[in-house]
Coordinates of C-alpha atoms in Angstrom, one line a residue:
M1488 CA 116.5 105.6 -0.3
N1489 CA 119.0 108.4 -1.1
F1490 CA 121.9 108.4 1.3
Q1491 CA 124.3 111.3 1.4
R1492 CA 127.8 110.1 0.8
H1493 CA 130.8 111.5 2.6
N1494 CA 134.3 112.0 1.4
N1495 CA 136.9 111.7 4.2
I1496 CA 137.7 110.6 7.6
L1497 CA 137.3 114.1 9.1
E1498 CA 133.6 114.0 8.3
L1499 CA 133.3 111.0 10.6
N1500 CA 134.1 113.1 13.7
I1501 CA 136.6 110.5 15.0
S1502 CA 136.9 111.2 18.7
H1503 CA 134.7 108.6 20.4
N1504 CA 131.7 109.3 18.2
I1505 CA 131.5 109.0 14.5
S1506 CA 128.5 111.0 13.6
N1507 CA 127.7 114.0 11.4
T1508 CA 124.3 113.2 9.7
S1509 CA 121.2 111.4 10.6
D1510 CA 122.8 108.3 8.9
E1511 CA 126.0 108.6 11.0
H1512 CA 124.9 108.3 14.6
T1513 CA 126.8 105.0 14.9
L1514 CA 129.5 105.8 17.3
A1515 CA 127.8 108.5 19.3
H1516 CA 129.7 108.7 22.6
F1517 CA 130.5 105.0 22.9
G1518 CA 134.1 105.7 23.4
K1519 CA 133.6 108.0 26.4
R1520 CA 130.5 106.6 28.1
Q1521 CA 130.9 106.7 31.9
H1522 CA 132.0 103.4 33.3
M1523 CA 129.8 101.5 35.7
I1524 CA 132.0 102.0 38.7
Q1525 CA 130.4 99.7 41.3
P1526 CA 130.6 96.4 39.4
F1527 CA 134.3 96.5 38.8
L1528 CA 135.0 97.7 42.3
F1529 CA 132.8 95.0 43.8
N1530 CA 134.7 92.3 41.9
G1531 CA 138.3 93.2 41.4
G1532 CA 138.6 96.4 43.3
P1533 CA 140.8 99.3 42.2
T1534 CA 143.7 97.1 41.5
G1535 CA 141.7 94.7 39.4
A1536 CA 140.3 97.5 37.3
I1537 CA 143.5 99.3 36.7
T1538 CA 145.6 96.2 35.9
T1539 CA 143.1 94.5 33.6
Y1540 CA 142.2 97.6 31.5
P1541 CA 145.4 97.5 29.4
I1542 CA 144.8 93.8 28.7
I1543 CA 141.2 94.6 27.6
S1544 CA 142.4 97.5 25.5
A1545 CA 144.9 95.1 23.8
G1546 CA 142.1 92.5 23.2
V1547 CA 139.8 95.1 21.7
F1548 CA 142.6 96.6 19.6
A1549 CA 143.2 93.1 18.2
Q1550 CA 139.5 92.8 17.4
I1551 CA 139.4 96.1 15.7
L1552 CA 142.5 95.3 13.6
V1553 CA 140.8 92.1 12.3
M1554 CA 137.5 94.0 11.6
A1555 CA 139.4 96.9 10.0
E1556 CA 141.0 94.4 7.5
L1557 CA 137.6 92.8 6.9
S1558 CA 135.8 96.2 6.4
S1559 CA 138.6 97.2 4.0
M1560 CA 138.2 93.9 2.0
I1561 CA 134.4 93.8 2.2
P1562 CA 133.0 97.3 2.8
L1563 CA 129.4 96.4 3.2
S1564 CA 127.0 98.0 5.7
G1565 CA 125.9 94.7 7.1
G1566 CA 129.3 94.2 8.7
Q1567 CA 129.9 90.9 10.3
Y1568 CA 126.9 89.0 8.8
N1569 CA 128.0 90.1 5.3
W1570 CA 131.6 89.1 6.0
V1571 CA 130.5 85.7 7.2
A1572 CA 128.3 85.2 4.2
I1573 CA 131.2 85.8 1.8
L1574 CA 134.0 84.0 3.7
S1575 CA 132.1 80.9 4.9
P1576 CA 132.1 77.6 3.0
P1577 CA 129.3 77.8 0.4
S1578 CA 127.3 75.0 2.1
L1579 CA 127.2 76.9 5.4
S1580 CA 127.2 80.4 4.1
N1581 CA 123.5 81.2 4.5
L1582 CA 123.0 79.6 7.9
L1583 CA 126.1 81.1 9.4
S1584 CA 125.4 84.5 7.9
Y1585 CA 121.8 84.3 9.2
S1586 CA 122.9 83.3 12.7
T1587 CA 125.4 86.2 12.7
G1588 CA 122.8 88.6 11.6
W1589 CA 120.5 87.6 14.5
I1590 CA 123.4 87.8 16.9
L1591 CA 124.1 91.4 15.8
V1592 CA 120.4 92.3 16.1
I1593 CA 120.6 91.1 19.7
A1594 CA 123.8 93.1 20.3
W1595 CA 122.6 96.4 18.9
Q1596 CA 119.1 96.2 20.4
S1597 CA 120.5 95.4 23.9
A1598 CA 123.1 98.1 23.5
S1599 CA 120.4 100.6 22.8
A1600 CA 118.3 99.4 25.8
S1601 CA 121.3 99.3 28.1
V1602 CA 122.3 102.9 27.5
V1603 CA 118.7 104.0 28.0
W1604 CA 118.6 102.2 31.3
L1605 CA 121.9 103.8 32.3
C1606 CA 120.5 107.2 31.5
S1607 CA 117.5 106.5 33.8
Q1608 CA 119.8 105.6 36.6
M1609 CA 121.7 108.9 36.2
I1610 CA 118.4 110.9 36.4
I1611 CA 117.2 109.0 39.4
A1612 CA 120.6 109.6 41.2
L1613 CA 120.3 113.4 40.4
A1614 CA 116.8 113.5 41.8
S1615 CA 117.9 111.6 45.0
V1616 CA 120.9 113.7 45.8
N1617 CA 119.1 117.0 45.3
N1618 CA 115.9 116.0 47.1
P1619 CA 116.7 113.9 50.2
E1620 CA 112.9 113.3 50.7
Y1621 CA 112.7 111.6 47.3
S1622 CA 112.2 107.8 47.6
S1623 CA 112.9 106.2 44.2
K1624 CA 110.9 103.1 43.2
I1625 CA 112.1 100.7 40.6
W1626 CA 109.2 101.5 38.3
H1627 CA 110.4 105.1 38.2
S1628 CA 113.5 103.9 36.3
T1629 CA 111.2 102.0 33.9
L1630 CA 109.0 105.1 33.2
I1631 CA 112.1 107.3 32.8
S1632 CA 113.5 104.8 30.3
F1633 CA 110.2 105.0 28.3
A1634 CA 110.5 108.8 28.2
I1635 CA 114.1 108.6 27.0
V1636 CA 113.1 106.2 24.3
A1637 CA 110.3 108.5 23.3
L1638 CA 112.8 111.4 23.0
G1639 CA 115.0 109.2 20.8
V1640 CA 112.1 108.4 18.5
L1641 CA 111.2 112.0 18.3
V1642 CA 114.7 113.1 17.4
N1643 CA 115.2 110.2 14.9
T1644 CA 112.0 111.0 13.0
Y1645 CA 110.4 114.4 13.3
L1646 CA 113.6 116.2 14.3
G1647 CA 115.8 114.2 12.0
R1648 CA 116.8 117.4 10.1
I1649 CA 118.3 119.1 13.1
F1650 CA 120.0 115.9 14.5
P1651 CA 123.4 116.7 12.9
T1652 CA 123.4 120.0 14.7
L1653 CA 122.4 118.3 18.0
E1654 CA 125.2 115.8 17.6
S1655 CA 127.7 118.5 16.9
L1656 CA 126.7 120.3 20.0
A1657 CA 126.9 117.0 22.0
F1658 CA 130.3 116.4 20.6
I1659 CA 131.6 119.7 21.8
L1660 CA 130.0 119.1 25.2
H1661 CA 131.6 115.7 25.2
V1662 CA 135.1 117.0 24.7
V1663 CA 134.7 119.9 27.1
G1664 CA 132.9 117.8 29.7
F1665 CA 135.7 115.2 29.7
F1666 CA 138.3 117.8 30.6
V1667 CA 136.0 119.6 33.1
V1668 CA 135.4 116.3 35.1
L1669 CA 139.1 115.3 34.9
I1670 CA 140.4 118.7 36.0
V1671 CA 137.9 119.0 38.8
M1672 CA 138.9 115.6 40.2
I1673 CA 142.7 116.2 39.9
Y1674 CA 142.5 119.7 41.3
L1675 CA 140.0 119.4 44.2
A1676 CA 140.2 115.8 45.4
P1677 CA 142.6 114.6 48.0
K1678 CA 144.7 111.8 46.5
A1679 CA 144.7 108.2 47.9
D1680 CA 147.9 106.5 48.7
S1681 CA 149.2 104.4 45.8
S1682 CA 149.0 101.2 47.8
L1683 CA 145.2 101.6 48.1
V1684 CA 145.0 101.8 44.3
F1685 CA 147.6 99.4 43.1
N1686 CA 147.3 96.8 45.9
N1687 CA 143.7 96.6 46.7
F1688 CA 141.9 93.6 45.2
L1689 CA 138.3 93.0 46.2
N1690 CA 136.2 89.8 45.9
G1691 CA 132.8 91.2 46.8
G1692 CA 131.0 88.3 45.0
D1693 CA 132.6 85.7 47.3
F1694 CA 134.0 83.7 44.3
P1695 CA 136.4 80.8 45.0
N1696 CA 139.4 82.9 44.0
D1697 CA 140.4 86.5 43.1
A1698 CA 141.1 85.6 39.5
Q1699 CA 137.4 84.6 38.9
S1700 CA 136.2 87.7 40.7
V1701 CA 138.4 90.0 38.5
L1702 CA 137.2 88.3 35.3
V1703 CA 133.6 88.9 36.4
G1704 CA 134.5 92.5 37.3
I1705 CA 136.0 93.4 33.9
M1706 CA 132.6 93.4 32.2
P1707 CA 132.1 97.2 32.6
S1708 CA 135.5 97.9 31.0
M1709 CA 134.6 95.6 28.1
Y1710 CA 131.2 97.3 27.8
S1711 CA 132.8 100.7 27.5
F1712 CA 134.4 99.6 24.2
I1713 CA 131.2 98.3 22.7
G1714 CA 130.3 99.9 19.4
V1715 CA 133.7 101.1 18.3
D1716 CA 133.2 99.0 15.1
A1717 CA 130.0 100.8 14.3
A1718 CA 131.4 102.7 11.4
T1719 CA 131.2 99.5 9.4
H1720 CA 127.5 99.9 9.3
I1721 CA 127.7 103.1 7.3
A1722 CA 130.3 101.7 4.9
E1723 CA 128.0 102.1 1.9
E1724 CA 127.4 105.7 2.6
I1725 CA 131.1 106.8 2.8
E1726 CA 133.3 107.7 -0.2
N1727 CA 136.5 105.5 -0.2
S1728 CA 135.1 103.5 2.7
A1729 CA 137.7 100.7 2.2
R1730 CA 140.3 103.2 3.5
V1731 CA 138.3 105.6 5.7
I1732 CA 136.4 103.0 7.8
P1733 CA 139.5 101.1 9.0
R1734 CA 141.2 104.3 10.0
A1735 CA 138.1 105.5 11.8
M1736 CA 137.8 102.3 13.9
I1737 CA 141.5 102.2 14.8
M1738 CA 141.6 105.8 15.8
T1739 CA 138.4 105.5 17.9
V1740 CA 139.9 102.6 19.9
M1741 CA 143.2 104.3 20.4
I1742 CA 141.7 107.5 21.6
H1743 CA 139.2 105.8 23.9
A1744 CA 141.7 103.5 25.4
I1745 CA 144.1 106.4 26.4
T1746 CA 141.5 108.8 27.6
A1747 CA 139.3 106.3 29.4
Y1748 CA 142.4 104.8 31.2
A1749 CA 143.4 108.3 32.3
M1750 CA 139.9 108.9 33.7
M1751 CA 139.9 105.5 35.4
I1752 CA 143.2 106.2 37.2
A1753 CA 142.0 109.6 38.2
V1754 CA 138.8 108.2 39.7
M1755 CA 140.6 105.5 41.6
F1756 CA 143.0 108.0 43.2
C1757 CA 140.3 110.6 43.9
M1758 CA 137.2 108.7 44.9
G1759 CA 138.0 108.4 48.6
S1760 CA 136.7 105.4 50.5
V1761 CA 135.9 102.4 48.3
D1762 CA 133.4 101.3 51.0
N1763 CA 131.4 104.5 50.6
V1764 CA 131.1 103.9 46.9
L1765 CA 130.2 100.2 47.2
T1766 CA 127.6 100.9 49.9
S1767 CA 126.1 103.9 48.1
T1768 CA 122.3 103.7 47.8
L1769 CA 122.3 106.0 44.7
S1770 CA 121.4 104.4 41.4
F1771 CA 124.5 106.0 39.8
P1772 CA 127.2 105.9 42.5
I1773 CA 129.8 108.0 40.7
I1774 CA 127.8 110.9 42.1
T1775 CA 128.9 109.9 45.5
V1776 CA 132.5 110.3 44.3
F1777 CA 131.8 113.7 42.9
E1778 CA 130.0 114.8 46.0
G1779 CA 133.0 113.8 48.1
I1780 CA 135.4 115.7 45.7
T1781 CA 133.4 118.9 45.4
D1782 CA 131.9 118.8 49.0
S1783 CA 128.7 120.0 47.4
P1784 CA 125.6 118.1 46.1
K1785 CA 125.1 120.9 43.6
G1786 CA 128.7 120.6 42.3
A1787 CA 128.3 116.9 42.0
S1788 CA 125.0 117.3 40.2
V1789 CA 126.6 119.6 37.6
L1790 CA 129.3 117.0 36.8
V1791 CA 126.8 114.2 36.6
A1792 CA 124.4 116.3 34.5
I1793 CA 127.1 116.8 31.9
I1794 CA 127.6 113.0 31.8
T1795 CA 123.9 112.5 31.6
V1796 CA 123.4 114.8 28.6
M1797 CA 126.2 113.1 26.8
T1798 CA 124.8 109.7 27.5
I1799 CA 121.3 110.6 26.4
S1800 CA 122.7 111.9 23.2
G1801 CA 124.5 108.6 22.8
S1802 CA 121.2 106.7 23.4
I1803 CA 119.6 108.7 20.6
G1804 CA 122.4 107.7 18.2
L1805 CA 122.2 104.1 19.4
L1806 CA 118.5 104.0 18.6
A1807 CA 119.3 105.1 15.1
T1808 CA 122.1 102.5 14.7
A1809 CA 120.2 99.6 16.2
S1810 CA 117.2 100.4 14.0
R1811 CA 119.5 100.7 10.9
M1812 CA 121.0 97.3 11.7
L1813 CA 117.5 95.7 12.0
W1814 CA 116.4 97.4 8.8
A1815 CA 119.5 96.1 6.9
F1816 CA 118.9 92.6 8.1
A1817 CA 115.2 92.7 7.3
R1818 CA 116.2 93.9 3.8
E1819 CA 117.9 90.4 3.5
D1820 CA 114.6 88.8 4.7
G1821 CA 116.3 87.7 7.9
V1822 CA 113.5 88.4 10.3
P1823 CA 109.8 87.8 10.5
F1824 CA 107.7 90.5 8.7
S1825 CA 110.7 91.6 6.8
S1826 CA 108.7 93.3 4.1
H1827 CA 107.3 95.7 6.7
I1828 CA 110.4 96.2 8.8
S1829 CA 112.5 97.0 5.7
R1830 CA 110.1 99.7 4.4
I1831 CA 111.4 103.2 4.0
E1832 CA 108.9 106.0 4.7
P1833 CA 108.8 108.0 1.5
H1834 CA 108.5 111.5 2.9
T1835 CA 111.3 111.2 5.4
A1836 CA 113.4 108.5 3.7
L1837 CA 113.7 106.8 7.2
P1838 CA 113.1 103.2 8.3
V1839 CA 110.2 104.2 10.5
Y1840 CA 109.1 100.6 11.2
A1841 CA 112.6 99.6 12.3
I1842 CA 112.9 102.6 14.5
S1843 CA 109.5 101.8 16.1
I1844 CA 110.4 98.2 16.7
T1845 CA 113.7 99.1 18.2
A1846 CA 112.0 101.6 20.6
C1847 CA 109.5 98.9 21.6
V1848 CA 112.4 96.4 22.3
S1849 CA 114.1 99.0 24.5
M1850 CA 111.0 99.5 26.5
L1851 CA 110.4 95.8 26.8
L1852 CA 113.9 95.2 28.1
A1853 CA 113.5 98.0 30.6
L1854 CA 110.7 95.9 32.2
I1855 CA 113.5 93.6 33.4
G1856 CA 114.1 96.2 36.0
L1857 CA 110.7 95.4 37.6
S1858 CA 111.9 92.0 38.7
S1859 CA 115.7 92.2 38.8
T1860 CA 118.2 94.2 40.8
T1861 CA 120.9 93.7 38.2
T1862 CA 119.2 95.1 35.1
L1863 CA 122.2 97.0 33.9
N1864 CA 124.4 93.9 34.4
V1865 CA 121.9 91.9 32.4
L1866 CA 121.7 94.3 29.5
S1867 CA 125.4 95.0 29.4
G1868 CA 126.1 91.3 29.5
L1869 CA 123.7 90.7 26.7
T1870 CA 125.4 93.4 24.7
I1871 CA 128.8 92.0 25.2
A1872 CA 127.7 88.5 24.4
G1873 CA 126.1 89.6 21.1
F1874 CA 129.0 91.7 19.8
Y1875 CA 131.7 89.2 20.9
S1876 CA 130.0 86.2 19.4
G1877 CA 129.4 88.1 16.2
F1878 CA 133.1 88.8 16.1
I1879 CA 134.0 85.2 16.9
L1880 CA 132.0 84.0 13.9
S1881 CA 133.3 86.5 11.4
A1882 CA 137.0 86.3 12.6
S1883 CA 136.8 82.5 12.6
M1884 CA 135.8 82.5 9.0
M1885 CA 138.5 85.0 8.1
L1886 CA 141.1 82.8 9.9
W1887 CA 139.8 79.7 8.0
R1888 CA 140.2 81.5 4.7
R1889 CA 143.7 82.6 5.6
L1890 CA 144.7 79.0 6.4
T1891 CA 143.0 77.4 3.4
T1892 CA 143.1 79.9 0.6
P1893 CA 146.2 81.3 -1.3
D1894 CA 146.7 85.0 -0.7
T1895 CA 146.4 85.7 -4.4
N1896 CA 142.8 84.4 -4.3
I1897 CA 141.7 86.6 -1.4
P1898 CA 140.3 90.0 -2.5
W1899 CA 142.4 92.1 0.0
G1900 CA 141.5 95.7 0.6
P1901 CA 143.9 98.7 1.1
F1902 CA 144.3 97.8 4.8
R1903 CA 145.9 94.4 5.4
L1904 CA 147.5 92.8 8.4
G1905 CA 149.8 90.6 6.3
K1906 CA 151.9 88.2 8.3
L1907 CA 150.4 89.5 11.5
G1908 CA 147.0 88.3 10.5
V1909 CA 147.0 84.8 12.0
P1910 CA 148.5 85.7 15.4
V1911 CA 146.4 88.8 15.8
T1912 CA 143.3 86.9 14.9
V1913 CA 144.0 84.0 17.2
F1914 CA 144.7 86.4 20.1
A1915 CA 141.5 88.4 19.3
L1916 CA 139.5 85.1 19.2
A1917 CA 140.9 83.9 22.6
Y1918 CA 140.1 87.3 24.2
S1919 CA 136.6 87.4 22.7
F1920 CA 135.7 83.9 23.8
I1921 CA 136.7 84.7 27.4
G1922 CA 134.7 87.9 27.2
W1923 CA 131.7 86.1 25.7
L1924 CA 131.8 83.4 28.4
F1925 CA 132.0 85.8 31.4
S1926 CA 129.3 88.1 30.0
F1927 CA 126.8 85.5 31.2
W1928 CA 128.3 85.3 34.7
P1929 CA 126.4 86.6 37.7
S1930 CA 128.1 89.2 39.9
V1931 CA 127.9 86.9 43.0
A1932 CA 128.8 83.3 43.6
V1933 CA 125.6 82.4 45.4
V1934 CA 122.8 83.2 42.9
S1935 CA 119.2 84.0 43.5
V1936 CA 116.4 84.9 41.1
K1937 CA 117.1 88.6 41.6
T1938 CA 120.9 88.3 41.1
F1939 CA 120.8 85.8 38.3
N1940 CA 122.3 87.1 35.0
W1941 CA 119.3 86.7 32.8
S1942 CA 121.3 87.7 29.7
L1943 CA 122.0 83.9 29.3
V1944 CA 118.3 83.2 29.0
V1945 CA 117.5 86.1 26.7
Y1946 CA 120.5 85.4 24.4
F1947 CA 119.9 81.7 23.9
G1948 CA 116.1 82.1 23.9
V1949 CA 116.2 84.6 21.0
M1950 CA 118.7 82.4 19.1
F1951 CA 116.4 79.4 19.7
L1952 CA 113.5 81.3 18.2
A1953 CA 115.7 82.5 15.3
M1954 CA 116.7 78.9 14.5
G1955 CA 113.0 78.0 14.6
W1956 CA 112.3 80.8 12.1
W1957 CA 115.1 79.5 10.0
A1958 CA 113.6 76.0 9.9
V1959 CA 110.1 77.3 9.1
R1960 CA 110.8 80.0 6.5
A1961 CA 114.2 81.8 6.5
R1962 CA 116.2 78.9 5.0
K1963 CA 114.1 79.3 1.9
T1964 CA 114.1 83.1 1.7
Y1965 CA 117.3 84.4 3.3
K1966 CA 120.1 85.0 0.8
G1967 CA 123.2 86.8 2.1
P1968 CA 125.7 88.6 -0.2
K1969 CA 127.9 86.3 -2.3
M1970 CA 131.5 86.6 -3.6
E1971 CA 133.3 83.7 -5.1
I1972 CA 136.7 83.1 -3.3
S1973 CA 138.6 80.1 -4.8
S1974 CA 140.4 77.9 -2.3
H1975 CA 142.8 76.7 -5.0

């Protein structure tokens, strides 16, 4: 497979998406994906969302500093599972690397599926607000998800040559759309009293205390940062990646944290009645906010349409990234039928089997919506659980190496945390564990079959099957990358 290599950070389009070619879809619109407004209002309210976002930003920034150091030291496209393979004790290297690889497969597959489902909810909301007689059914969302997945497959295969152009256009729309939405809100909307924004905790899930409610409600904010490390998965396709990739990841987090927080504050001051948003029957309730601001269903539809196009573009990029991650892990013989999944179609130089499997997984996960009213919560929770547990494994191995290995024996890259390494890593691990734990939490204290967070079952179910495959075959065939690091 002939990958085009790229020379500098500018070619990564660092501004919430890092994508220029069909190999570089990996950060497409992660940084500015629209927040799921109802969940963090339901648990935490405006005050909970605004006060916790800086803490989340600090936690994610600590994560990205650790991963930037790791990607500078070990610039391999497998990312976390490669890092774990190299940094782990030799006796545990293969097992821990294999486990991390499966965790990342879960993370990227669920991330792809979750954004597809979010797109379907936006389209349903647009149809509902423009046609009052339209009565949406849950299976409508499933079929729309299938159509979005089909579009993603089409663009990633037959239209692969024009994908860079489409991404460039989407990037322009992304930047322009951000300012259009922000300016419209600030200019047209009446502003709420500051006490309604900064002193308005809500505990809609009836949890025993507000703190637990807020912790459950921060999941959408955590989810908005998911994928900011995706540049690591194109490390082998970038010139001077040991320097470029760390800068790309750090810049992405910084830009996203600032712009997203500005947008969050604007929404909180301009959305009007919180009750109207929480009781909205629309599948994408931000349209209720925009309708109140513009006093026009058409005006609200234009704003949501901009967000929808950006998010669909992101879903197409995510399909490429998730399939690339699956392909890379199959290349290491980490999944069943690896010889097929790791194939590259000779005419297009694309991992067509991996793309097809990723599309099928997204469609299968969309079927959750037929039996659960919290599909987006399930998929976003599964995404957070995967990414955060993958980080916990790789960062823990890095911390172990720091504490047991002389600095002179560690192959540091150009970007290094130095004396800040241990405290930053410990803080990032503590934050990640809390995020991982609450990613499985339901949004209400009294749980039913429909409100249960099924991400818990899916996550541990897949890992159970992965361990079964390890026992049957993978322990004999899986070999992660190796690099000797002396502890003496």
